[in-house]
Amino acid sequence: MARAGVTAERLTRAAAELADEIGFENVTVSALARGFGVKDASLYSHIRNVRELRTRVAALALTELADQVADALAGRAGKDALVAFANAYRDYAKGHPGRYAATRYELDGESADPVAARRHAELTRALLRGYALSEPDQTDAVRLLHSTFHGYVSLERAGGFRHTSRGADVSWARALDALDAVLRNWPSARA
């Protein structure tokens, strides 16, 4: 019998908060059940298994991140849009480390609605319209941006920039300047 007040949505939100506290990889049905003060078995009327729970957290995180990026992009183009997008991405990763890790969780077509993940690509492509890139260059630029943002955020979170006195924010701004220059001067396709 389902416990009153416990829903799949409440479990998902609680698991997302737990991910930010203890790390996404440590989110389990048992850990979540302890937080609700119930036995593991009582949660299985709302979720099938840990895979579904993590998939739900990933979808929630992707939606939150897309919403944050969309709000930041509104009314912007070119470098202004690039900086707004990048800063929203970085702020989300810093503010929600477990949820951000969940955005990297591999989603399959059977267990998750791909809409949230697709929104990220669409938002990035909207940003790139200000740089007049067409396919296949647009796909390459999407991959470059996401790789750069993810790499920077991951290194920063792991303490990778503490070895120098130059602030990570200064280097972040310079990296965005460099990305803007690359996007404005995208190389011609090789023959």
Short mmCIF file of N, CA and C in Angstrom, two decimals:
data_model
loop_
_atom_site.label_atom_id
_atom_site.label_comp_id
_atom_site.label_asym_id
_atom_site.label_seq_id
_atom_site.Cartn_x
_atom_site.Cartn_y
_atom_site.Cartn_z
N MET A 1 0.82 -1.17 0.00
CA MET A 1 0.00 0.00 0.00
C MET A 1 0.88 1.25 0.00
N ALA A 2 0.51 2.24 -0.81
CA ALA A 2 1.29 3.46 -0.93
C ALA A 2 1.15 4.31 0.33
N ARG A 3 2.25 4.86 0.79
CA ARG A 3 2.24 5.71 1.98
C ARG A 3 1.65 7.07 1.60
N ALA A 4 0.77 7.59 2.45
CA ALA A 4 0.12 8.87 2.19
C ALA A 4 1.15 9.97 2.00
N GLY A 5 0.98 10.77 0.98
CA GLY A 5 1.87 11.89 0.73
C GLY A 5 3.11 11.55 -0.07
N VAL A 6 3.41 10.28 -0.23
CA VAL A 6 4.57 9.88 -1.01
C VAL A 6 4.11 9.67 -2.45
N THR A 7 4.74 10.42 -3.35
CA THR A 7 4.45 10.29 -4.78
C THR A 7 5.77 10.15 -5.52
N ALA A 8 5.69 9.73 -6.76
CA ALA A 8 6.90 9.63 -7.57
C ALA A 8 7.56 11.00 -7.71
N GLU A 9 6.76 12.04 -7.83
CA GLU A 9 7.32 13.39 -7.95
C GLU A 9 8.03 13.82 -6.66
N ARG A 10 7.42 13.57 -5.52
CA ARG A 10 8.07 13.92 -4.24
C ARG A 10 9.36 13.13 -4.07
N LEU A 11 9.33 11.86 -4.44
CA LEU A 11 10.55 11.04 -4.35
C LEU A 11 11.64 11.59 -5.26
N THR A 12 11.26 11.99 -6.46
CA THR A 12 12.23 12.54 -7.41
C THR A 12 12.87 13.81 -6.86
N ARG A 13 12.05 14.70 -6.35
CA ARG A 13 12.58 15.96 -5.80
C ARG A 13 13.47 15.69 -4.58
N ALA A 14 13.04 14.77 -3.72
CA ALA A 14 13.85 14.42 -2.55
C ALA A 14 15.17 13.78 -2.98
N ALA A 15 15.12 12.95 -4.00
CA ALA A 15 16.35 12.31 -4.51
C ALA A 15 17.28 13.35 -5.12
N ALA A 16 16.73 14.37 -5.77
CA ALA A 16 17.55 15.44 -6.34
C ALA A 16 18.24 16.23 -5.23
N GLU A 17 17.51 16.53 -4.17
CA GLU A 17 18.12 17.22 -3.03
C GLU A 17 19.19 16.36 -2.38
N LEU A 18 18.89 15.07 -2.27
CA LEU A 18 19.87 14.14 -1.71
C LEU A 18 21.12 14.09 -2.57
N ALA A 19 20.95 14.10 -3.89
CA ALA A 19 22.09 14.08 -4.80
C ALA A 19 23.00 15.29 -4.56
N ASP A 20 22.39 16.45 -4.33
CA ASP A 20 23.19 17.64 -4.05
C ASP A 20 23.94 17.53 -2.72
N GLU A 21 23.40 16.78 -1.78
CA GLU A 21 24.02 16.62 -0.46
C GLU A 21 25.11 15.55 -0.45
N ILE A 22 24.82 14.39 -1.05
CA ILE A 22 25.73 13.24 -0.90
C ILE A 22 26.36 12.77 -2.21
N GLY A 23 25.97 13.39 -3.32
CA GLY A 23 26.49 12.99 -4.63
C GLY A 23 25.50 12.10 -5.36
N PHE A 24 25.34 12.34 -6.64
CA PHE A 24 24.38 11.61 -7.44
C PHE A 24 24.64 10.11 -7.42
N GLU A 25 25.90 9.72 -7.47
CA GLU A 25 26.25 8.29 -7.50
C GLU A 25 25.88 7.57 -6.20
N ASN A 26 25.63 8.32 -5.14
CA ASN A 26 25.26 7.72 -3.86
C ASN A 26 23.75 7.68 -3.61
N VAL A 27 22.97 8.17 -4.56
CA VAL A 27 21.51 8.15 -4.42
C VAL A 27 21.03 6.73 -4.68
N THR A 28 20.40 6.15 -3.67
CA THR A 28 19.84 4.80 -3.77
C THR A 28 18.43 4.82 -3.21
N VAL A 29 17.70 3.76 -3.47
CA VAL A 29 16.35 3.64 -2.91
C VAL A 29 16.45 3.57 -1.39
N SER A 30 17.45 2.87 -0.87
CA SER A 30 17.63 2.76 0.58
C SER A 30 17.90 4.12 1.22
N ALA A 31 18.78 4.90 0.61
CA ALA A 31 19.09 6.23 1.15
C ALA A 31 17.85 7.12 1.13
N LEU A 32 17.09 7.03 0.07
CA LEU A 32 15.87 7.82 -0.04
C LEU A 32 14.83 7.37 0.98
N ALA A 33 14.69 6.07 1.15
CA ALA A 33 13.73 5.53 2.12
C ALA A 33 14.07 6.00 3.54
N ARG A 34 15.37 6.00 3.88
CA ARG A 34 15.79 6.49 5.20
C ARG A 34 15.34 7.93 5.40
N GLY A 35 15.47 8.74 4.36
CA GLY A 35 15.06 10.15 4.44
C GLY A 35 13.57 10.32 4.67
N PHE A 36 12.79 9.38 4.17
CA PHE A 36 11.34 9.43 4.36
C PHE A 36 10.90 8.68 5.61
N GLY A 37 11.85 7.99 6.24
CA GLY A 37 11.51 7.23 7.44
C GLY A 37 10.65 6.02 7.16
N VAL A 38 10.88 5.40 6.01
CA VAL A 38 10.11 4.22 5.61
C VAL A 38 11.06 3.11 5.17
N LYS A 39 10.52 1.95 4.98
CA LYS A 39 11.29 0.82 4.46
C LYS A 39 11.38 0.94 2.94
N ASP A 40 12.47 0.40 2.40
CA ASP A 40 12.69 0.45 0.94
C ASP A 40 11.46 -0.03 0.17
N ALA A 41 10.89 -1.12 0.61
CA ALA A 41 9.78 -1.75 -0.11
C ALA A 41 8.61 -0.80 -0.32
N SER A 42 8.40 0.13 0.59
CA SER A 42 7.26 1.03 0.45
C SER A 42 7.43 2.03 -0.70
N LEU A 43 8.66 2.21 -1.15
CA LEU A 43 8.89 3.14 -2.27
C LEU A 43 8.65 2.49 -3.63
N TYR A 44 8.67 1.17 -3.64
CA TYR A 44 8.56 0.48 -4.92
C TYR A 44 7.16 0.53 -5.53
N SER A 45 6.20 1.06 -4.82
CA SER A 45 4.89 1.27 -5.44
C SER A 45 4.89 2.58 -6.24
N HIS A 46 5.98 3.36 -6.11
CA HIS A 46 6.09 4.64 -6.82
C HIS A 46 7.19 4.64 -7.86
N ILE A 47 8.24 3.87 -7.61
CA ILE A 47 9.35 3.74 -8.56
C ILE A 47 9.72 2.27 -8.68
N ARG A 48 10.19 1.89 -9.86
CA ARG A 48 10.52 0.47 -10.09
C ARG A 48 11.85 0.05 -9.46
N ASN A 49 12.86 0.94 -9.59
CA ASN A 49 14.21 0.57 -9.16
C ASN A 49 15.10 1.82 -9.11
N VAL A 50 16.34 1.64 -8.75
CA VAL A 50 17.26 2.77 -8.65
C VAL A 50 17.50 3.40 -10.01
N ARG A 51 17.49 2.61 -11.06
CA ARG A 51 17.68 3.14 -12.42
C ARG A 51 16.56 4.15 -12.74
N GLU A 52 15.33 3.79 -12.44
CA GLU A 52 14.23 4.72 -12.70
C GLU A 52 14.37 5.97 -11.83
N LEU A 53 14.74 5.80 -10.58
CA LEU A 53 14.92 6.95 -9.68
C LEU A 53 15.98 7.90 -10.23
N ARG A 54 17.12 7.36 -10.62
CA ARG A 54 18.20 8.21 -11.15
C ARG A 54 17.79 8.84 -12.49
N THR A 55 17.06 8.10 -13.31
CA THR A 55 16.58 8.65 -14.57
C THR A 55 15.64 9.82 -14.31
N ARG A 56 14.78 9.68 -13.32
CA ARG A 56 13.85 10.76 -12.97
C ARG A 56 14.62 11.99 -12.47
N VAL A 57 15.66 11.77 -11.68
CA VAL A 57 16.48 12.89 -11.20
C VAL A 57 17.18 13.56 -12.38
N ALA A 58 17.70 12.75 -13.29
CA ALA A 58 18.38 13.30 -14.46
C ALA A 58 17.42 14.15 -15.30
N ALA A 59 16.22 13.65 -15.52
CA ALA A 59 15.23 14.41 -16.30
C ALA A 59 14.86 15.71 -15.59
N LEU A 60 14.69 15.66 -14.27
CA LEU A 60 14.40 16.86 -13.50
C LEU A 60 15.54 17.87 -13.63
N ALA A 61 16.77 17.40 -13.46
CA ALA A 61 17.93 18.29 -13.53
C ALA A 61 18.07 18.90 -14.92
N LEU A 62 17.88 18.10 -15.95
CA LEU A 62 17.96 18.62 -17.32
C LEU A 62 16.90 19.69 -17.56
N THR A 63 15.71 19.47 -17.04
CA THR A 63 14.64 20.45 -17.18
C THR A 63 14.98 21.73 -16.43
N GLU A 64 15.45 21.60 -15.20
CA GLU A 64 15.83 22.79 -14.42
C GLU A 64 16.93 23.57 -15.12
N LEU A 65 17.95 22.87 -15.59
CA LEU A 65 19.06 23.53 -16.27
C LEU A 65 18.59 24.21 -17.54
N ALA A 66 17.76 23.54 -18.32
CA ALA A 66 17.23 24.14 -19.55
C ALA A 66 16.40 25.38 -19.23
N ASP A 67 15.59 25.32 -18.18
CA ASP A 67 14.79 26.48 -17.79
C ASP A 67 15.70 27.66 -17.41
N GLN A 68 16.74 27.37 -16.65
CA GLN A 68 17.67 28.42 -16.21
C GLN A 68 18.38 29.04 -17.42
N VAL A 69 18.83 28.19 -18.34
CA VAL A 69 19.51 28.68 -19.54
C VAL A 69 18.54 29.48 -20.42
N ALA A 70 17.33 28.98 -20.59
CA ALA A 70 16.34 29.69 -21.42
C ALA A 70 16.05 31.08 -20.86
N ASP A 71 15.90 31.17 -19.55
CA ASP A 71 15.68 32.47 -18.92
C ASP A 71 16.86 33.41 -19.17
N ALA A 72 18.06 32.87 -19.08
CA ALA A 72 19.26 33.69 -19.28
C ALA A 72 19.40 34.15 -20.73
N LEU A 73 18.97 33.32 -21.67
CA LEU A 73 19.12 33.63 -23.10
C LEU A 73 18.08 34.64 -23.60
N ALA A 74 16.99 34.76 -22.93
CA ALA A 74 15.87 35.59 -23.42
C ALA A 74 16.33 36.98 -23.83
N GLY A 75 16.09 37.31 -25.10
CA GLY A 75 16.40 38.63 -25.61
C GLY A 75 17.86 38.89 -25.92
N ARG A 76 18.68 37.88 -25.88
CA ARG A 76 20.11 38.07 -26.11
C ARG A 76 20.55 37.40 -27.41
N ALA A 77 21.65 37.88 -27.95
CA ALA A 77 22.23 37.29 -29.16
C ALA A 77 23.74 37.47 -29.12
N GLY A 78 24.43 36.70 -29.96
CA GLY A 78 25.88 36.84 -30.09
C GLY A 78 26.60 36.55 -28.79
N LYS A 79 27.63 37.35 -28.54
CA LYS A 79 28.46 37.12 -27.35
C LYS A 79 27.65 37.28 -26.07
N ASP A 80 26.73 38.21 -26.04
CA ASP A 80 25.89 38.41 -24.86
C ASP A 80 25.13 37.11 -24.54
N ALA A 81 24.61 36.44 -25.56
CA ALA A 81 23.90 35.18 -25.36
C ALA A 81 24.86 34.08 -24.93
N LEU A 82 26.03 34.05 -25.53
CA LEU A 82 27.03 33.04 -25.15
C LEU A 82 27.39 33.16 -23.67
N VAL A 83 27.66 34.37 -23.22
CA VAL A 83 28.03 34.60 -21.82
C VAL A 83 26.87 34.25 -20.89
N ALA A 84 25.66 34.66 -21.25
CA ALA A 84 24.49 34.36 -20.42
C ALA A 84 24.27 32.85 -20.32
N PHE A 85 24.36 32.16 -21.43
CA PHE A 85 24.19 30.70 -21.46
C PHE A 85 25.25 30.05 -20.58
N ALA A 86 26.50 30.40 -20.82
CA ALA A 86 27.61 29.79 -20.09
C ALA A 86 27.52 30.04 -18.59
N ASN A 87 27.18 31.26 -18.21
CA ASN A 87 27.08 31.58 -16.79
C ASN A 87 25.91 30.85 -16.13
N ALA A 88 24.80 30.72 -16.82
CA ALA A 88 23.66 29.96 -16.27
C ALA A 88 24.06 28.50 -16.08
N TYR A 89 24.76 27.95 -17.03
CA TYR A 89 25.24 26.57 -16.98
C TYR A 89 26.17 26.39 -15.77
N ARG A 90 27.13 27.26 -15.67
CA ARG A 90 28.12 27.18 -14.58
C ARG A 90 27.46 27.39 -13.22
N ASP A 91 26.56 28.36 -13.12
CA ASP A 91 25.87 28.63 -11.86
C ASP A 91 25.06 27.41 -11.42
N TYR A 92 24.40 26.76 -12.37
CA TYR A 92 23.61 25.57 -12.02
C TYR A 92 24.53 24.47 -11.51
N ALA A 93 25.64 24.26 -12.19
CA ALA A 93 26.58 23.21 -11.78
C ALA A 93 27.14 23.48 -10.39
N LYS A 94 27.43 24.73 -10.10
CA LYS A 94 27.98 25.08 -8.78
C LYS A 94 26.91 25.01 -7.69
N GLY A 95 25.70 25.43 -8.02
CA GLY A 95 24.63 25.46 -7.03
C GLY A 95 23.97 24.12 -6.77
N HIS A 96 24.06 23.23 -7.73
CA HIS A 96 23.41 21.91 -7.63
C HIS A 96 24.37 20.82 -8.12
N PRO A 97 25.43 20.56 -7.38
CA PRO A 97 26.45 19.63 -7.88
C PRO A 97 25.94 18.21 -8.16
N GLY A 98 25.06 17.71 -7.32
CA GLY A 98 24.53 16.36 -7.55
C GLY A 98 23.59 16.31 -8.73
N ARG A 99 22.76 17.32 -8.84
CA ARG A 99 21.84 17.39 -9.99
C ARG A 99 22.63 17.59 -11.27
N TYR A 100 23.67 18.42 -11.20
CA TYR A 100 24.49 18.62 -12.40
C TYR A 100 25.10 17.30 -12.83
N ALA A 101 25.60 16.52 -11.88
CA ALA A 101 26.14 15.20 -12.22
C ALA A 101 25.06 14.34 -12.87
N ALA A 102 23.84 14.49 -12.43
CA ALA A 102 22.73 13.72 -13.00
C ALA A 102 22.48 14.08 -14.46
N THR A 103 22.81 15.30 -14.87
CA THR A 103 22.61 15.68 -16.27
C THR A 103 23.49 14.88 -17.20
N ARG A 104 24.50 14.23 -16.66
CA ARG A 104 25.42 13.40 -17.46
C ARG A 104 25.01 11.93 -17.46
N TYR A 105 23.95 11.62 -16.76
CA TYR A 105 23.47 10.23 -16.66
C TYR A 105 22.94 9.79 -18.02
N GLU A 106 23.34 8.63 -18.44
CA GLU A 106 22.91 8.14 -19.75
C GLU A 106 21.44 7.75 -19.72
N LEU A 107 20.67 8.43 -20.54
CA LEU A 107 19.24 8.18 -20.63
C LEU A 107 18.96 7.32 -21.86
N ASP A 108 18.16 6.30 -21.67
CA ASP A 108 17.75 5.51 -22.83
C ASP A 108 16.33 5.88 -23.20
N GLY A 109 15.95 5.56 -24.42
CA GLY A 109 14.63 5.94 -24.92
C GLY A 109 13.48 5.29 -24.19
N GLU A 110 13.71 4.16 -23.57
CA GLU A 110 12.64 3.44 -22.88
C GLU A 110 12.33 4.01 -21.50
N SER A 111 13.35 4.52 -20.83
CA SER A 111 13.14 4.92 -19.44
C SER A 111 12.98 6.42 -19.23
N ALA A 112 13.17 7.21 -20.27
CA ALA A 112 13.08 8.65 -20.06
C ALA A 112 12.54 9.34 -21.30
N ASP A 113 11.84 10.41 -21.04
CA ASP A 113 11.38 11.26 -22.12
C ASP A 113 12.57 12.12 -22.54
N PRO A 114 12.98 12.04 -23.80
CA PRO A 114 14.18 12.77 -24.23
C PRO A 114 13.98 14.27 -24.43
N VAL A 115 12.80 14.78 -24.10
CA VAL A 115 12.50 16.19 -24.35
C VAL A 115 13.48 17.11 -23.63
N ALA A 116 13.76 16.86 -22.37
CA ALA A 116 14.65 17.74 -21.60
C ALA A 116 16.04 17.78 -22.21
N ALA A 117 16.58 16.63 -22.58
CA ALA A 117 17.91 16.60 -23.19
C ALA A 117 17.91 17.31 -24.54
N ARG A 118 16.86 17.12 -25.30
CA ARG A 118 16.75 17.77 -26.62
C ARG A 118 16.69 19.29 -26.48
N ARG A 119 16.06 19.77 -25.41
CA ARG A 119 15.98 21.22 -25.19
C ARG A 119 17.35 21.85 -25.09
N HIS A 120 18.32 21.15 -24.49
CA HIS A 120 19.67 21.71 -24.36
C HIS A 120 20.28 21.95 -25.73
N ALA A 121 20.16 20.97 -26.59
CA ALA A 121 20.71 21.12 -27.93
C ALA A 121 19.99 22.25 -28.67
N GLU A 122 18.68 22.34 -28.51
CA GLU A 122 17.92 23.40 -29.18
C GLU A 122 18.30 24.78 -28.65
N LEU A 123 18.51 24.90 -27.34
CA LEU A 123 18.93 26.18 -26.77
C LEU A 123 20.32 26.57 -27.27
N THR A 124 21.20 25.60 -27.37
CA THR A 124 22.54 25.89 -27.87
C THR A 124 22.47 26.30 -29.33
N ARG A 125 21.63 25.62 -30.10
CA ARG A 125 21.47 25.99 -31.52
C ARG A 125 20.86 27.39 -31.65
N ALA A 126 19.97 27.75 -30.75
CA ALA A 126 19.41 29.10 -30.76
C ALA A 126 20.52 30.13 -30.52
N LEU A 127 21.39 29.84 -29.57
CA LEU A 127 22.54 30.69 -29.30
C LEU A 127 23.41 30.82 -30.55
N LEU A 128 23.62 29.71 -31.25
CA LEU A 128 24.52 29.69 -32.41
C LEU A 128 23.93 30.40 -33.63
N ARG A 129 22.63 30.62 -33.65
CA ARG A 129 22.04 31.37 -34.78
C ARG A 129 22.64 32.77 -34.87
N GLY A 130 23.04 33.31 -33.73
CA GLY A 130 23.70 34.62 -33.73
C GLY A 130 25.08 34.59 -34.36
N TYR A 131 25.61 33.42 -34.60
CA TYR A 131 26.92 33.28 -35.24
C TYR A 131 26.82 32.78 -36.68
N ALA A 132 25.60 32.59 -37.17
CA ALA A 132 25.33 32.19 -38.56
C ALA A 132 26.05 30.91 -38.97
N LEU A 133 26.07 29.93 -38.09
CA LEU A 133 26.66 28.63 -38.43
C LEU A 133 25.58 27.72 -38.98
N SER A 134 25.91 26.99 -40.01
CA SER A 134 24.98 26.01 -40.57
C SER A 134 25.55 24.62 -40.34
N GLU A 135 24.76 23.62 -40.65
CA GLU A 135 25.22 22.23 -40.48
C GLU A 135 26.27 21.89 -41.52
N PRO A 136 27.23 21.06 -41.21
CA PRO A 136 27.44 20.34 -39.96
C PRO A 136 28.22 21.13 -38.91
N ASP A 137 28.59 22.37 -39.25
CA ASP A 137 29.37 23.19 -38.32
C ASP A 137 28.62 23.45 -37.02
N GLN A 138 27.30 23.59 -37.12
CA GLN A 138 26.50 23.85 -35.92
C GLN A 138 26.62 22.69 -34.92
N THR A 139 26.55 21.47 -35.41
CA THR A 139 26.70 20.30 -34.53
C THR A 139 28.08 20.30 -33.88
N ASP A 140 29.10 20.61 -34.67
CA ASP A 140 30.46 20.65 -34.12
C ASP A 140 30.58 21.74 -33.05
N ALA A 141 29.94 22.88 -33.29
CA ALA A 141 30.00 23.99 -32.32
C ALA A 141 29.23 23.64 -31.05
N VAL A 142 28.09 22.96 -31.17
CA VAL A 142 27.35 22.51 -29.98
C VAL A 142 28.25 21.64 -29.13
N ARG A 143 28.94 20.72 -29.77
CA ARG A 143 29.84 19.80 -29.03
C ARG A 143 31.01 20.55 -28.41
N LEU A 144 31.55 21.51 -29.11
CA LEU A 144 32.65 22.31 -28.56
C LEU A 144 32.20 23.09 -27.32
N LEU A 145 31.06 23.75 -27.42
CA LEU A 145 30.59 24.53 -26.28
C LEU A 145 30.32 23.66 -25.07
N HIS A 146 29.57 22.59 -25.27
CA HIS A 146 29.24 21.74 -24.12
C HIS A 146 30.47 21.07 -23.54
N SER A 147 31.41 20.69 -24.38
CA SER A 147 32.66 20.09 -23.88
C SER A 147 33.46 21.10 -23.07
N THR A 148 33.52 22.32 -23.56
CA THR A 148 34.26 23.37 -22.85
C THR A 148 33.59 23.70 -21.52
N PHE A 149 32.28 23.91 -21.54
CA PHE A 149 31.58 24.24 -20.30
C PHE A 149 31.71 23.12 -19.28
N HIS A 150 31.44 21.90 -19.73
CA HIS A 150 31.50 20.75 -18.81
C HIS A 150 32.92 20.55 -18.29
N GLY A 151 33.89 20.63 -19.16
CA GLY A 151 35.28 20.45 -18.73
C GLY A 151 35.70 21.49 -17.71
N TYR A 152 35.38 22.75 -17.97
CA TYR A 152 35.75 23.82 -17.06
C TYR A 152 35.09 23.64 -15.70
N VAL A 153 33.78 23.41 -15.73
CA VAL A 153 33.02 23.24 -14.49
C VAL A 153 33.53 22.03 -13.71
N SER A 154 33.82 20.95 -14.39
CA SER A 154 34.30 19.73 -13.72
C SER A 154 35.66 19.96 -13.07
N LEU A 155 36.56 20.59 -13.80
CA LEU A 155 37.88 20.88 -13.23
C LEU A 155 37.78 21.86 -12.07
N GLU A 156 36.95 22.87 -12.22
CA GLU A 156 36.78 23.85 -11.16
C GLU A 156 36.22 23.20 -9.89
N ARG A 157 35.20 22.37 -10.05
CA ARG A 157 34.58 21.70 -8.90
C ARG A 157 35.56 20.75 -8.22
N ALA A 158 36.47 20.17 -8.98
CA ALA A 158 37.45 19.23 -8.42
C ALA A 158 38.66 19.95 -7.82
N GLY A 159 38.67 21.28 -7.85
CA GLY A 159 39.78 22.03 -7.28
C GLY A 159 40.97 22.17 -8.21
N GLY A 160 40.75 21.93 -9.49
CA GLY A 160 41.84 21.93 -10.46
C GLY A 160 42.46 23.28 -10.74
N PHE A 161 41.85 24.37 -10.28
CA PHE A 161 42.40 25.69 -10.57
C PHE A 161 42.97 26.38 -9.33
N ARG A 162 43.08 25.66 -8.25
CA ARG A 162 43.56 26.26 -6.99
C ARG A 162 45.07 26.44 -6.94
N HIS A 163 45.78 25.89 -7.89
CA HIS A 163 47.24 25.91 -7.86
C HIS A 163 47.84 27.23 -8.33
N THR A 164 47.00 28.17 -8.74
CA THR A 164 47.52 29.45 -9.22
C THR A 164 46.73 30.59 -8.59
N SER A 165 47.34 31.76 -8.55
CA SER A 165 46.68 32.91 -7.93
C SER A 165 45.65 33.55 -8.87
N ARG A 166 45.72 33.24 -10.15
CA ARG A 166 44.75 33.82 -11.09
C ARG A 166 43.39 33.18 -10.82
N GLY A 167 42.39 34.01 -10.60
CA GLY A 167 41.07 33.53 -10.25
C GLY A 167 40.39 32.76 -11.37
N ALA A 168 39.62 31.77 -10.98
CA ALA A 168 38.89 30.95 -11.95
C ALA A 168 37.88 31.79 -12.73
N ASP A 169 37.32 32.82 -12.10
CA ASP A 169 36.36 33.68 -12.79
C ASP A 169 37.02 34.46 -13.93
N VAL A 170 38.24 34.89 -13.70
CA VAL A 170 38.98 35.63 -14.75
C VAL A 170 39.25 34.71 -15.93
N SER A 171 39.71 33.50 -15.65
CA SER A 171 39.97 32.55 -16.73
C SER A 171 38.69 32.15 -17.45
N TRP A 172 37.58 32.02 -16.71
CA TRP A 172 36.28 31.71 -17.30
C TRP A 172 35.90 32.80 -18.31
N ALA A 173 36.03 34.04 -17.91
CA ALA A 173 35.70 35.15 -18.81
C ALA A 173 36.58 35.13 -20.05
N ARG A 174 37.86 34.84 -19.87
CA ARG A 174 38.77 34.76 -21.02
C ARG A 174 38.42 33.58 -21.93
N ALA A 175 38.02 32.47 -21.33
CA ALA A 175 37.60 31.31 -22.14
C ALA A 175 36.37 31.67 -22.97
N LEU A 176 35.44 32.43 -22.40
CA LEU A 176 34.26 32.85 -23.15
C LEU A 176 34.63 33.82 -24.26
N ASP A 177 35.60 34.70 -24.00
CA ASP A 177 36.10 35.58 -25.06
C ASP A 177 36.67 34.75 -26.21
N ALA A 178 37.43 33.73 -25.86
CA ALA A 178 38.04 32.87 -26.88
C ALA A 178 36.98 32.09 -27.67
N LEU A 179 35.97 31.57 -26.96
CA LEU A 179 34.90 30.86 -27.65
C LEU A 179 34.15 31.79 -28.60
N ASP A 180 33.89 33.00 -28.16
CA ASP A 180 33.22 33.97 -29.03
C ASP A 180 34.06 34.22 -30.28
N ALA A 181 35.36 34.38 -30.13
CA ALA A 181 36.24 34.61 -31.29
C ALA A 181 36.22 33.41 -32.23
N VAL A 182 36.24 32.22 -31.67
CA VAL A 182 36.20 31.01 -32.50
C VAL A 182 34.88 30.94 -33.26
N LEU A 183 33.79 31.19 -32.59
CA LEU A 183 32.48 31.10 -33.24
C LEU A 183 32.31 32.17 -34.32
N ARG A 184 32.85 33.36 -34.10
CA ARG A 184 32.76 34.42 -35.11
C ARG A 184 33.65 34.14 -36.30
N ASN A 185 34.70 33.36 -36.09
CA ASN A 185 35.67 33.06 -37.15
C ASN A 185 35.78 31.57 -37.40
N TRP A 186 34.64 30.90 -37.45
CA TRP A 186 34.60 29.44 -37.58
C TRP A 186 35.37 29.02 -38.85
N PRO A 187 36.27 28.06 -38.71
CA PRO A 187 37.07 27.65 -39.89
C PRO A 187 36.21 26.99 -40.97
N SER A 188 36.64 27.19 -42.20
CA SER A 188 35.95 26.53 -43.32
C SER A 188 36.14 25.04 -43.24
N ALA A 189 35.15 24.32 -43.78
CA ALA A 189 35.22 22.86 -43.77
C ALA A 189 36.39 22.40 -44.64
N ARG A 190 37.02 21.32 -44.19
CA ARG A 190 38.12 20.75 -44.96
C ARG A 190 37.56 20.02 -46.17
N ALA A 191 38.30 20.07 -47.24
CA ALA A 191 37.86 19.41 -48.49
C ALA A 191 38.00 17.92 -48.42
#
